[in-house]
Coordinates of C-alpha atoms in Angstrom, one line a residue:
M583 CA 7.7 17.3 -14.8
S584 CA 8.7 20.6 -13.1
D585 CA 12.1 22.2 -13.6
D586 CA 13.0 21.7 -10.0
S587 CA 12.5 17.9 -10.1
P588 CA 14.8 16.1 -7.7
I589 CA 15.7 13.6 -10.4
P590 CA 18.9 14.6 -12.3
D591 CA 18.5 15.6 -16.0
D592 CA 18.8 12.7 -18.4
E593 CA 21.5 14.2 -20.7
E594 CA 24.3 13.4 -18.3
E595 CA 22.9 10.1 -17.2
V596 CA 22.0 8.1 -20.3
S597 CA 24.6 7.4 -22.9
E598 CA 22.9 5.2 -25.5
V599 CA 19.5 4.0 -26.6
L600 CA 19.7 0.2 -27.1
S601 CA 16.2 -0.7 -28.2
G602 CA 12.7 0.8 -28.5
E603 CA 10.0 -1.7 -27.7
S604 CA 6.5 -0.6 -26.7
E605 CA 5.7 -4.0 -25.2
G606 CA 7.9 -6.8 -24.0
A607 CA 11.7 -7.1 -24.3
G608 CA 14.1 -6.1 -27.0
V609 CA 16.9 -8.4 -28.1
L610 CA 20.2 -7.1 -27.0
T611 CA 23.6 -8.3 -28.1
G612 CA 26.4 -9.3 -25.7
E613 CA 28.2 -6.0 -26.2
S614 CA 25.0 -4.2 -25.0
E615 CA 25.1 -5.8 -21.5
G616 CA 25.9 -3.6 -18.5
E617 CA 24.2 -0.7 -16.8
L618 CA 20.7 -1.2 -18.4
A619 CA 17.5 0.7 -17.7
V620 CA 14.0 0.7 -19.1
V621 CA 12.1 3.9 -19.9
V622 CA 8.5 4.4 -18.7
E623 CA 6.2 7.4 -18.1
K624 CA 6.9 8.9 -14.7
P625 CA 3.3 8.3 -13.4
R626 CA 3.9 4.6 -14.1
A627 CA 7.2 4.5 -12.3
Q628 CA 6.2 2.8 -9.0
Q629 CA 3.9 0.4 -10.8
A630 CA 6.8 -0.6 -13.1
I631 CA 9.3 -0.9 -10.2
D632 CA 6.9 -3.2 -8.4
A633 CA 6.5 -5.3 -11.5
L634 CA 10.3 -5.4 -12.2
T635 CA 10.9 -6.4 -8.6
D636 CA 8.4 -9.2 -8.9
E637 CA 10.2 -10.4 -12.1
G638 CA 13.6 -10.1 -10.2
V639 CA 15.3 -7.7 -12.6
Y640 CA 15.0 -4.3 -10.7
D641 CA 18.5 -3.1 -9.8
A642 CA 18.2 -1.4 -6.4
D643 CA 21.9 -0.4 -6.5
R644 CA 21.3 2.3 -9.1
R645 CA 19.0 5.4 -9.2
V646 CA 15.8 6.0 -11.0
R647 CA 16.6 8.9 -13.3
A648 CA 14.7 11.5 -15.4
Y649 CA 14.5 10.7 -19.1
G650 CA 13.2 13.0 -21.8
D651 CA 10.0 14.9 -21.3
G652 CA 8.0 13.2 -18.5
G653 CA 9.8 9.9 -18.5
V654 CA 12.1 8.0 -16.1
S655 CA 14.7 5.4 -16.7
I656 CA 14.5 2.5 -14.2
P657 CA 17.7 0.4 -13.7
V658 CA 17.4 -3.3 -14.4
T659 CA 19.8 -6.2 -14.3
A660 CA 18.4 -7.7 -17.5
V661 CA 15.8 -6.8 -20.1
P662 CA 12.4 -7.6 -18.6
E663 CA 10.1 -10.1 -20.2
T664 CA 6.8 -9.3 -18.5
V665 CA 6.9 -5.5 -18.1
D666 CA 5.9 -3.0 -20.8
F667 CA 8.4 -0.2 -21.5
H668 CA 9.2 2.4 -24.2
E669 CA 12.9 1.6 -24.7
V670 CA 16.0 0.1 -23.2
V671 CA 18.8 2.5 -22.5
R672 CA 22.3 2.3 -21.0
Q673 CA 22.9 4.4 -17.8
V674 CA 26.2 5.9 -16.9
G675 CA 27.1 7.9 -13.7
D676 CA 27.6 7.2 -10.1
P677 CA 25.9 4.3 -8.3
R678 CA 22.9 5.1 -6.1
L679 CA 23.6 6.3 -2.6
R680 CA 22.0 3.4 -0.8
T681 CA 20.7 5.0 2.4
L682 CA 19.1 8.2 3.7
A683 CA 22.1 8.7 5.9
D684 CA 24.4 8.7 2.8
H685 CA 22.3 11.5 1.3
L686 CA 22.3 13.5 4.5
R687 CA 26.0 13.2 5.0
E688 CA 26.5 14.4 1.4
R689 CA 24.5 17.5 2.5
G690 CA 26.9 18.1 5.4
W691 CA 25.0 16.5 8.3
T692 CA 27.1 15.5 11.3
G693 CA 26.9 12.0 12.7
A694 CA 24.9 13.2 15.6
E695 CA 22.4 14.9 13.3
V696 CA 22.1 11.7 11.1
D697 CA 21.3 9.7 14.2
R698 CA 18.2 11.9 14.7
A699 CA 17.0 11.3 11.1
P700 CA 14.0 9.0 10.6
S701 CA 14.8 5.4 10.3
S702 CA 11.7 4.4 8.3
W703 CA 9.2 5.8 5.8
A704 CA 6.9 4.5 3.2
V705 CA 6.7 5.0 -0.6
V706 CA 3.0 5.0 -1.7
G707 CA 2.9 5.4 -5.4
S708 CA 4.6 8.7 -6.1
V709 CA 4.4 10.0 -2.5
I710 CA 6.7 9.3 0.4
L711 CA 5.2 9.3 3.9
V712 CA 7.5 10.0 6.8
D713 CA 7.5 11.1 10.4
V714 CA 10.7 13.2 10.8
G715 CA 10.4 13.3 14.6
D716 CA 13.0 15.7 16.1
A717 CA 15.3 15.6 13.0
P718 CA 17.0 18.9 12.3
R719 CA 16.2 20.7 9.0
P720 CA 13.1 18.6 8.0
A721 CA 13.0 20.1 4.5
E722 CA 16.5 18.6 3.8
V723 CA 15.2 15.2 5.0
G724 CA 12.4 15.6 2.4
E725 CA 14.8 16.5 -0.4
A726 CA 17.2 13.6 0.5
L727 CA 14.3 11.2 0.4
L728 CA 13.3 12.4 -3.1
D729 CA 16.9 11.9 -4.2
L730 CA 16.8 8.4 -2.7
H731 CA 13.5 7.5 -4.4
G732 CA 13.6 8.9 -7.9
E733 CA 10.1 7.5 -8.6
A734 CA 8.5 9.8 -6.1
D735 CA 7.7 13.5 -6.5
T736 CA 6.2 14.5 -3.1
V737 CA 7.2 13.9 0.5
L738 CA 4.5 14.2 3.2
Q739 CA 5.1 14.7 6.9
R740 CA 2.7 12.6 9.0
H741 CA 1.0 14.2 12.0
G742 CA -1.3 11.3 12.9
I743 CA -4.8 10.2 12.2
A744 CA -8.0 11.6 13.8
G745 CA -11.7 12.1 13.5
E746 CA -14.7 9.8 13.0
H747 CA -13.5 8.7 9.6
R748 CA -9.8 8.3 10.6
E749 CA -8.6 11.0 8.3
P750 CA -4.8 11.6 8.0
N751 CA -3.2 14.9 9.1
V752 CA -0.2 15.5 6.8
S753 CA 1.8 18.5 5.4
V754 CA 4.0 18.8 2.4
L755 CA 7.7 18.5 3.3
A756 CA 9.3 18.5 -0.1
G757 CA 8.6 18.1 -3.8
E758 CA 5.6 19.0 -6.0
G759 CA 3.0 18.7 -3.3
D760 CA 0.7 16.4 -5.3
T761 CA -1.0 14.2 -2.7
E762 CA -3.1 12.1 -5.1
T763 CA -1.4 9.0 -6.6
I764 CA -1.9 5.4 -7.7
H765 CA -0.2 2.8 -5.7
T766 CA 0.3 -0.8 -6.9
E767 CA 0.6 -3.9 -4.7
H768 CA 0.8 -7.5 -6.1
G769 CA -1.0 -6.3 -9.2
T770 CA -3.8 -4.4 -7.4
R771 CA -4.0 -0.7 -8.1
Y772 CA -5.2 1.8 -5.4
A773 CA -6.0 5.4 -6.4
L774 CA -6.1 7.6 -3.4
D775 CA -5.4 11.1 -2.0
L776 CA -3.0 10.6 1.0
A777 CA -4.1 14.0 2.4
K778 CA -7.7 12.8 2.6
V779 CA -7.8 9.0 3.2
M780 CA -5.8 6.6 5.3
F781 CA -3.4 4.1 3.7
S782 CA -1.3 1.7 5.9
P783 CA 1.7 0.3 4.0
G784 CA 2.3 -2.0 7.0
N785 CA -0.9 -3.9 6.0
K786 CA 0.5 -4.9 2.6
E787 CA 0.9 -8.6 3.3
E788 CA -2.5 -8.8 4.9
R789 CA -4.1 -7.3 1.8
S790 CA -2.4 -9.9 -0.3
Y791 CA -3.3 -12.6 2.1
M792 CA -7.0 -11.9 1.8
G793 CA -6.8 -12.2 -2.0
D794 CA -5.3 -15.7 -1.5
R795 CA -7.9 -16.8 1.0
V796 CA -11.1 -16.4 -1.0
G797 CA -12.5 -19.0 -3.4
D798 CA -14.1 -18.5 -6.8
D799 CA -17.6 -17.0 -6.6
E800 CA -17.4 -16.8 -2.8
T801 CA -19.6 -14.1 -1.3
V802 CA -17.8 -11.8 1.1
L803 CA -19.0 -8.9 3.3
D804 CA -16.2 -6.2 3.8
M805 CA -17.7 -4.2 6.6
F806 CA -15.1 -1.4 6.6
A807 CA -14.0 -1.3 2.9
G808 CA -12.3 2.1 2.8
I809 CA -10.8 2.6 -0.7
G810 CA -10.9 -1.1 -1.3
Y811 CA -8.0 -2.3 0.8
F812 CA -9.2 -5.9 1.1
T813 CA -12.2 -5.6 -1.3
L814 CA -10.0 -5.2 -4.4
P815 CA -7.7 -8.2 -3.9
M816 CA -10.6 -10.4 -3.1
A817 CA -12.7 -9.3 -6.1
R818 CA -9.6 -9.7 -8.3
A819 CA -9.5 -13.3 -7.0
D820 CA -13.1 -13.8 -8.3
A821 CA -15.0 -13.3 -5.0
D822 CA -18.3 -11.3 -5.0
V823 CA -17.8 -8.6 -2.4
I824 CA -20.4 -6.5 -0.6
A825 CA -18.2 -3.5 0.2
V826 CA -19.5 -1.0 2.8
E827 CA -17.9 2.4 3.6
R828 CA -19.4 5.4 5.2
N829 CA -16.6 8.0 4.6
P830 CA -17.7 9.8 1.4
T831 CA -14.2 10.5 0.2
A832 CA -13.0 6.9 0.7
F833 CA -16.2 5.7 -0.9
Q834 CA -15.6 7.7 -4.1
Y835 CA -12.1 6.1 -4.3
L836 CA -13.7 2.7 -3.7
L837 CA -15.8 3.2 -6.8
E838 CA -12.9 4.5 -8.8
N839 CA -10.7 1.6 -7.8
A840 CA -13.3 -1.0 -8.7
R841 CA -13.2 0.5 -12.2
L842 CA -9.4 0.8 -12.2
N843 CA -9.1 -2.9 -11.4
D844 CA -11.9 -4.0 -13.7
V845 CA -13.9 -5.6 -10.9
T846 CA -17.1 -3.5 -11.0
D847 CA -19.1 -6.7 -11.7
R848 CA -17.6 -8.3 -8.5
V849 CA -18.1 -5.4 -6.1
Q850 CA -21.5 -4.2 -4.6
P851 CA -20.6 -0.9 -3.0
Y852 CA -22.7 0.8 -0.3
R853 CA -22.0 4.1 1.3
A854 CA -23.6 3.4 4.7
D855 CA -23.0 2.3 8.2
C856 CA -22.3 -1.5 7.9
R857 CA -25.0 -2.2 10.5
D858 CA -27.6 -0.8 8.1
V859 CA -26.6 -3.2 5.3
V860 CA -26.6 -6.6 6.9
D861 CA -30.4 -7.1 7.1
G862 CA -31.2 -9.9 4.7
V863 CA -27.5 -10.4 3.7
S864 CA -26.1 -13.9 3.8
V865 CA -22.4 -14.4 3.1
D866 CA -19.6 -17.0 3.2
R867 CA -17.0 -14.7 4.7
V868 CA -16.9 -11.4 6.7
V869 CA -13.9 -9.1 6.8
M870 CA -13.7 -6.7 9.8
G871 CA -10.7 -4.5 9.1
Y872 CA -11.2 -2.0 11.8
Y873 CA -9.5 -1.7 15.2
D874 CA -12.8 -1.5 17.1
A875 CA -14.5 -4.1 14.9
Y876 CA -15.6 -6.2 17.9
K877 CA -18.3 -3.6 18.5
Y878 CA -19.9 -4.7 15.3
L879 CA -19.7 -8.5 15.9
D880 CA -23.5 -8.9 16.3
S881 CA -24.0 -7.5 12.8
A882 CA -21.2 -9.6 11.3
L883 CA -22.6 -12.8 12.8
D884 CA -26.1 -12.0 11.6
A885 CA -24.7 -11.9 8.0
L886 CA -22.4 -14.9 8.3
E887 CA -23.7 -18.3 7.1
P888 CA -23.1 -21.3 9.5
G889 CA -19.7 -22.6 8.6
G890 CA -18.6 -19.3 7.3
V891 CA -15.2 -17.6 8.1
L892 CA -14.8 -14.3 9.9
H893 CA -11.6 -12.2 10.0
L894 CA -11.6 -10.0 13.1
H895 CA -9.0 -7.2 13.3
E896 CA -8.1 -5.5 16.6
A897 CA -5.5 -3.2 18.2
T898 CA -4.5 -5.4 21.3
P899 CA -2.2 -4.8 24.2
E900 CA 0.7 -7.2 24.2
D901 CA -0.4 -9.0 27.4
L902 CA -3.9 -9.7 25.8
I903 CA -2.7 -11.0 22.4
F904 CA -4.6 -13.1 21.1
E905 CA -6.8 -13.8 24.2
R906 CA -8.9 -10.7 24.1
P907 CA -10.2 -10.8 20.5
I908 CA -10.9 -14.5 20.7
D909 CA -12.8 -14.0 23.9
R910 CA -14.8 -11.3 22.4
L911 CA -15.7 -13.3 19.3
E912 CA -16.6 -16.4 21.3
A913 CA -18.8 -14.4 23.6
A914 CA -20.7 -12.8 20.7
A915 CA -21.1 -16.2 19.0
S916 CA -22.3 -17.8 22.2
D917 CA -25.0 -15.2 22.7
R918 CA -26.4 -16.5 19.3
G919 CA -26.0 -20.2 20.2
R920 CA -23.1 -20.5 17.8
S921 CA -19.6 -22.0 18.2
V922 CA -16.2 -20.8 17.1
E923 CA -13.2 -22.7 15.6
V924 CA -10.1 -20.5 15.5
L925 CA -8.3 -21.1 12.2
D926 CA -5.4 -18.7 12.5
T927 CA -4.0 -15.8 14.5
R928 CA -1.3 -13.3 13.4
R929 CA 0.3 -10.0 14.2
V930 CA 0.1 -7.6 11.3
K931 CA 2.2 -4.7 12.6
S932 CA 2.9 -2.6 15.7
Y933 CA 0.0 -0.1 16.4
S934 CA 1.7 1.8 19.2
E935 CA 4.1 1.1 22.0
G936 CA 2.9 -2.1 23.7
V937 CA 0.0 -2.5 21.3
D938 CA -0.2 -4.6 18.1
H939 CA -2.5 -4.8 15.2
V940 CA -3.7 -8.5 15.2
V941 CA -6.1 -10.6 13.2
V942 CA -8.1 -13.7 14.3
D943 CA -9.5 -15.9 11.5
A944 CA -12.3 -18.2 12.7
R945 CA -15.0 -20.5 11.4
V946 CA -18.3 -19.9 13.0
D947 CA -20.9 -22.7 13.0

């Protein structure tokens, strides 16, 4: 950890070591109850916070703090039973400032300046992604976000996504400047470089949803796999996934993430245009996680078995939700003498003003 880490030094923050367990929970006496925290290595901080949140013991009212050489103490309401840690400690000090506005006011920002600060951002592993807009003193916004999220060490300013491979345009706003990280969602681990490949935090529930939809030993074609956004949850749910990605950087992370999640035996990766892979392929399910996926419907339908399920993503204007993607799917199926039964429709997130990211799930006979 660098000397200029935004997390306060541990000497003033931790008063007492209560137990030292490498796995599971230590047994604490009643007099030890109070401002508890568990110590983990800093690279594991976000993964541990996610797991502690899932267990229901993460204390969001207190700060994540530095601890020792390369560790952090994460506040908890009780000793966790399912999360590995090094030791349990007691934290002292002021409660966490709960909002970005609190941190900016502490830096002397006026009410009018605070009103111009960003209202949303995303923590992806150890990196914070934010669009500061017209906020004054962007670097102070970055430092305040690091104070707010002690598990992070870098803040990136988003400048959009462009190019054939939808590559992100970002710049370092504050912190160490390390853009490579490992992000954990619902037990799935994603290694990625946020300066090189796209990651949409707003798709979190959709990624989890796909892991819940597939059946054991089901064969799935993921036509736009990226770093494994949908491939990994599905493979972890025991589906066999043909994962196609043409961006060479994203493809390398796809391979790494299959190993990281121990699903290499469930993932068949191809660095190619998905239209060049479908010949001779026969699958139970097709995932089309790309805003212009409708352009590839012919290839998707060629690969999909009768009675199989297709998940069509699209960026759709509000006045055409869900009519346009359904019409496109039905037209492509009709050209092949096939019929469509719509199983589900949902909005994933806002794509831009007046346009939403939507998904249509359909069975195609």
